[in-house]
Tab-separated table of N, CA and C in Angstrom:
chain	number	residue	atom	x	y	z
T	1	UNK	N	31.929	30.126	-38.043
T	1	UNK	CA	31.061	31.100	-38.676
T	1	UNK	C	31.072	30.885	-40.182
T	2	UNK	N	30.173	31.096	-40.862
T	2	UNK	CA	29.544	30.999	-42.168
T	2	UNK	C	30.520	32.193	-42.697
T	3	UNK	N	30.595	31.938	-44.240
T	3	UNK	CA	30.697	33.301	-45.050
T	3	UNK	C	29.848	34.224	-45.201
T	4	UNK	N	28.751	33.990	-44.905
T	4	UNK	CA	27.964	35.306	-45.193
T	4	UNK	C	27.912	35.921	-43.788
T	5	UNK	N	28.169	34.719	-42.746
T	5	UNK	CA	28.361	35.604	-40.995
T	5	UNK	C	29.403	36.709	-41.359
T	6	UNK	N	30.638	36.510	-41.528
T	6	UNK	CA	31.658	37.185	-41.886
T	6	UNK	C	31.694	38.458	-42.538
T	7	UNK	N	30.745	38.254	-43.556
T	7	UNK	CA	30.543	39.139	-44.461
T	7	UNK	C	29.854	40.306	-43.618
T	8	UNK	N	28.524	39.515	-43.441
T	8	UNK	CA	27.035	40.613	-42.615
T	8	UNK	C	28.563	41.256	-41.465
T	9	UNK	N	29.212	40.640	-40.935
T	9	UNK	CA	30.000	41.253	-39.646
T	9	UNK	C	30.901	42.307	-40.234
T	10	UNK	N	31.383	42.012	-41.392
T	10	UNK	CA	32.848	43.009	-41.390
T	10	UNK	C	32.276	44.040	-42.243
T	11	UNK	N	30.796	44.514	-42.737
T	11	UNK	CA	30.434	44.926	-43.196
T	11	UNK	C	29.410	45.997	-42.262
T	12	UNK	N	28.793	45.251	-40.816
T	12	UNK	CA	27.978	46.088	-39.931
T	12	UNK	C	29.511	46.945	-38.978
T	13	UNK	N	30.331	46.112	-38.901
T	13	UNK	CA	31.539	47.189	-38.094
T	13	UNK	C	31.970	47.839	-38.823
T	14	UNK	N	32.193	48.029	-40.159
T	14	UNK	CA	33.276	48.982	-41.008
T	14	UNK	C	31.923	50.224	-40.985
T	15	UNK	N	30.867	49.784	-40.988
T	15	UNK	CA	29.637	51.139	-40.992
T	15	UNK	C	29.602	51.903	-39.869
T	16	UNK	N	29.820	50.854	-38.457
T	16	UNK	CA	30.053	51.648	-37.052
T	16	UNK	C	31.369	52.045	-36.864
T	17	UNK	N	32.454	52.188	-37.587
T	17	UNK	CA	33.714	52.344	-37.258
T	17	UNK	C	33.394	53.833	-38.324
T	18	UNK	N	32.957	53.393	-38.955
T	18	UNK	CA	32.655	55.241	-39.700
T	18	UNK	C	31.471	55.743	-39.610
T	19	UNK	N	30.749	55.440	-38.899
T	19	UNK	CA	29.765	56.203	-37.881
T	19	UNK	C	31.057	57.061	-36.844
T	20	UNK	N	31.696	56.500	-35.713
T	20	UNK	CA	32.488	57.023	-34.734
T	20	UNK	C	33.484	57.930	-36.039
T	21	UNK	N	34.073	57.981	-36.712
T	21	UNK	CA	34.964	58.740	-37.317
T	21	UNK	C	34.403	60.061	-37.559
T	22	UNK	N	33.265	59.439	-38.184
T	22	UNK	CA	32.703	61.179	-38.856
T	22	UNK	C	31.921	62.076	-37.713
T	23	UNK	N	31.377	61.469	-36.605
T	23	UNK	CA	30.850	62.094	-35.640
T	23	UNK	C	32.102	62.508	-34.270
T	24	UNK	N	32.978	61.847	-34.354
T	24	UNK	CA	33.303	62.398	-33.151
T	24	UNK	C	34.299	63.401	-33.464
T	25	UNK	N	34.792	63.410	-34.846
T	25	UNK	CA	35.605	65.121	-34.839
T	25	UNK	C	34.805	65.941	-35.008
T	26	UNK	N	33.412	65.712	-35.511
T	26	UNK	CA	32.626	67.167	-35.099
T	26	UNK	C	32.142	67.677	-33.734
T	27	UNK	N	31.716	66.115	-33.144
T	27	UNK	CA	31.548	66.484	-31.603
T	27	UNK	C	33.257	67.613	-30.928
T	28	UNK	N	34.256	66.929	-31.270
T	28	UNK	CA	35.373	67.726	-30.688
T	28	UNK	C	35.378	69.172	-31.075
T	29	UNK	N	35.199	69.336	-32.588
T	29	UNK	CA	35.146	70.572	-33.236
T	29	UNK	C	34.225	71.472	-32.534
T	30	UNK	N	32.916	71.205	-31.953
T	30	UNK	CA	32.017	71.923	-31.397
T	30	UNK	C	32.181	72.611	-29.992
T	31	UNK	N	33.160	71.417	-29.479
T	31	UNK	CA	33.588	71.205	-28.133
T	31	UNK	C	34.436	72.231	-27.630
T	32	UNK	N	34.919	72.461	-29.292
T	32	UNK	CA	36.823	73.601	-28.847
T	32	UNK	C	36.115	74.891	-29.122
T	33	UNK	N	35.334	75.053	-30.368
T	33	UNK	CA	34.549	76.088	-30.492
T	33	UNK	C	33.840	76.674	-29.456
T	34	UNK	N	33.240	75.783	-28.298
T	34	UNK	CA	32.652	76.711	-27.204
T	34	UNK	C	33.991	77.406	-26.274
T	35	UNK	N	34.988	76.198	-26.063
T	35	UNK	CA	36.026	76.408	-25.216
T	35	UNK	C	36.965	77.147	-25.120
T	36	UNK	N	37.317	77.597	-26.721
T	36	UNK	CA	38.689	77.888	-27.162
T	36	UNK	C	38.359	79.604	-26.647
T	37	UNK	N	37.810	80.188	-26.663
T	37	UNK	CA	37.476	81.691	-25.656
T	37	UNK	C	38.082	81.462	-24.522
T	38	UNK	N	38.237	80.801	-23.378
T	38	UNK	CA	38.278	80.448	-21.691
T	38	UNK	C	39.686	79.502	-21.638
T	39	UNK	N	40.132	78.784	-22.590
T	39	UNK	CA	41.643	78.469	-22.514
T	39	UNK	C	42.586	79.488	-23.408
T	40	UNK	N	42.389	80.234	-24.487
T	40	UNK	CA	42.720	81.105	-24.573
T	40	UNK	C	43.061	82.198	-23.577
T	41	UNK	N	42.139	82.369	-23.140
T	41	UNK	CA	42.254	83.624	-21.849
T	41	UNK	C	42.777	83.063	-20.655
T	42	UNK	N	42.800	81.665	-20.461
T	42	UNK	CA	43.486	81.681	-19.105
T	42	UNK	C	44.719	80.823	-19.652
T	43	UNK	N	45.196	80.886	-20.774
T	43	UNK	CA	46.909	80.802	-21.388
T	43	UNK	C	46.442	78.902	-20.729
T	44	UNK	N	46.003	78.118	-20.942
T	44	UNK	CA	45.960	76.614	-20.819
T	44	UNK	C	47.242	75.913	-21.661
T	45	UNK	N	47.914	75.520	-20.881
T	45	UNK	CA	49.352	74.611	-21.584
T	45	UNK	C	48.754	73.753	-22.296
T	46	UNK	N	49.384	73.553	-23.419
T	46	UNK	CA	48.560	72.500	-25.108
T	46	UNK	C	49.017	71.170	-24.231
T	47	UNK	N	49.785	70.928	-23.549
T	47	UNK	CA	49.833	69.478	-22.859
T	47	UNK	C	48.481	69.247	-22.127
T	48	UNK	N	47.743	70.229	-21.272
T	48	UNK	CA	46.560	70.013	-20.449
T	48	UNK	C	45.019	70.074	-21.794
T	49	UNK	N	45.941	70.944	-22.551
T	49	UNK	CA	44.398	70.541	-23.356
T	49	UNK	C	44.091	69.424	-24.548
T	50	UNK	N	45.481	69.008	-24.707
T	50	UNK	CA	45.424	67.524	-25.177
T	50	UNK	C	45.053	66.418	-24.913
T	51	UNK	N	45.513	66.603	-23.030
T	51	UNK	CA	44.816	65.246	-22.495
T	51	UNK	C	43.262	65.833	-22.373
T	52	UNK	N	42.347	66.958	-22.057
T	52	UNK	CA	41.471	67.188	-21.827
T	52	UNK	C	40.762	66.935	-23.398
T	53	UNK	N	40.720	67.047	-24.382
T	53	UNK	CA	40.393	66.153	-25.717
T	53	UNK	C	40.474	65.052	-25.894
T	54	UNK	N	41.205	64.494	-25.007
T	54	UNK	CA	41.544	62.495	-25.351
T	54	UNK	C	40.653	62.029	-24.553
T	55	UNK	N	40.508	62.789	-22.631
T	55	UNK	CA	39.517	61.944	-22.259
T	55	UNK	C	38.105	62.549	-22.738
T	56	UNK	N	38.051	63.634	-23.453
T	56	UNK	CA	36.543	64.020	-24.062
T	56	UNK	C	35.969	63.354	-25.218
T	57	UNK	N	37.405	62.549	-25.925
T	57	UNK	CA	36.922	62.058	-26.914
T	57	UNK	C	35.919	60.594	-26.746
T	58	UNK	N	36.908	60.048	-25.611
T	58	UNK	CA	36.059	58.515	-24.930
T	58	UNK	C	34.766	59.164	-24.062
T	59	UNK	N	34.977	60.420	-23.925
T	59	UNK	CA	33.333	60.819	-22.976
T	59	UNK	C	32.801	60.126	-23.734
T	60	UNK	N	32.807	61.309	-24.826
T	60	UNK	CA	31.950	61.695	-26.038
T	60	UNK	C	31.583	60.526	-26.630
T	61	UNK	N	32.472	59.309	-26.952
T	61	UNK	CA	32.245	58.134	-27.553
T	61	UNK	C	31.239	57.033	-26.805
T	62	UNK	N	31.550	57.030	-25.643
T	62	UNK	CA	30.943	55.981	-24.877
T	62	UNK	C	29.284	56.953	-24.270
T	63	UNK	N	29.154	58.061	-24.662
T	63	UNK	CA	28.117	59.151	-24.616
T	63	UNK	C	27.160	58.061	-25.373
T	64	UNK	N	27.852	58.251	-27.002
T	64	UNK	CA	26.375	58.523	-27.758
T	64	UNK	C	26.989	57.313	-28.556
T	65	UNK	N	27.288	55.958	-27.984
T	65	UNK	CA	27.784	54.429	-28.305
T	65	UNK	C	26.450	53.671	-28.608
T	66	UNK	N	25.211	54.134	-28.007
T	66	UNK	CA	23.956	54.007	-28.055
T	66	UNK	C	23.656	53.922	-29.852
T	67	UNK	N	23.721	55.669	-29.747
T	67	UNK	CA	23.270	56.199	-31.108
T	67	UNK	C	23.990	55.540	-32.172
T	68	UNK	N	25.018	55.484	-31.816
T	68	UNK	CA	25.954	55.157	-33.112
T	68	UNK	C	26.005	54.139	-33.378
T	69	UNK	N	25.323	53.030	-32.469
T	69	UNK	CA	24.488	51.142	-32.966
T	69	UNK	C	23.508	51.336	-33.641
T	70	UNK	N	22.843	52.450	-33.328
T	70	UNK	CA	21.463	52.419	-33.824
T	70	UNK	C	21.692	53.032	-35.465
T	71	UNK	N	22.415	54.001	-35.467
T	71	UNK	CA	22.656	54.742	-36.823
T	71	UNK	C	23.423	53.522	-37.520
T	72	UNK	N	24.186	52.696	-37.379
T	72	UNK	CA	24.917	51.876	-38.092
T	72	UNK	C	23.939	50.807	-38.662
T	73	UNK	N	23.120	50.318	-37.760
T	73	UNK	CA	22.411	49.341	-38.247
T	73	UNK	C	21.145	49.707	-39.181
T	74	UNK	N	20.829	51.341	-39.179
T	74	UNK	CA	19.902	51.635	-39.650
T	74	UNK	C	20.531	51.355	-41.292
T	75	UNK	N	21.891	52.403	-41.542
T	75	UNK	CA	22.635	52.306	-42.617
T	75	UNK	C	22.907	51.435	-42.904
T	76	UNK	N	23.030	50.058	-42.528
T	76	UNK	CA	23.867	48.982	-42.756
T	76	UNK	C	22.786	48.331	-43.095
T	77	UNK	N	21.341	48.162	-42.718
T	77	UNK	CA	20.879	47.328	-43.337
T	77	UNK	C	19.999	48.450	-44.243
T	78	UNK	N	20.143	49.508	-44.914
T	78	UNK	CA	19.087	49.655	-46.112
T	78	UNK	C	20.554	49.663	-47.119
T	79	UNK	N	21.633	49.667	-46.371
T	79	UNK	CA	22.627	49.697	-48.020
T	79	UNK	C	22.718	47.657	-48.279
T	80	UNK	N	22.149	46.898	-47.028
T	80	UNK	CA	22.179	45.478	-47.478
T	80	UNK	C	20.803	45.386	-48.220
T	81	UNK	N	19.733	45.932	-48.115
T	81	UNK	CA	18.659	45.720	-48.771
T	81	UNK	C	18.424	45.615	-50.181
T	82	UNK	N	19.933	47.062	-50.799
T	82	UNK	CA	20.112	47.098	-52.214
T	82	UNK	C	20.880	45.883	-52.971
C-alpha cells in the first residue's frame, strides 16, 4: 500500500471509530432512560443489567453499522476536501 493508501485509511477509520463512540453512549443513555423505571421496580441485580448493556451495546452497534459507514464517509470526505 501507498502512503497516501495509509493515510486515506487511518484517517476514514479514526472518523468511524468516533462515529461508534459518540453514538453509542447516547443510544445506551436513551436505552436506560426508558428502562431504568421497570428494573428499578423489579430490584434487577447490577450483574444482569450489565450483561443486558454489553449485549445491547453490540445490538445497537451492528443495528446502525450501516449508518455509521455512511456518516463516516460523508465526514471523512468533506473534512478531505478541505
Amino acid at each position: 500500500m501507498k502512503i497516501l493508501d495509509w493515510y486515506i485509511l487511518k484517517r476514514y477509520l479514526f472518523t468511524f471509530l468516533m462515529m461508534l463512540l459518540l453514538f453509542i453512549p447516547i443510544g445506551i443513555t436513551v436505552n436506560l432512560a426508558e428502562k431504568i423505571g421497570k428494573i428499578l421496580e423489579r430490584e434487577v441485580p447490577f450483574p444482569a443489567v450489565a450483561q443486558y448493556y454489553l449485549d445491547f451495546t453490540i445490538y445497537f452497534a451492528n443495528l446502525l453499522f450501516p449508518i455509521f459507514l455512511f456518516l463516516s464517509v460523508i465526514w471523512f470526505t468533506s473534512k478531505l476536501a478541505n
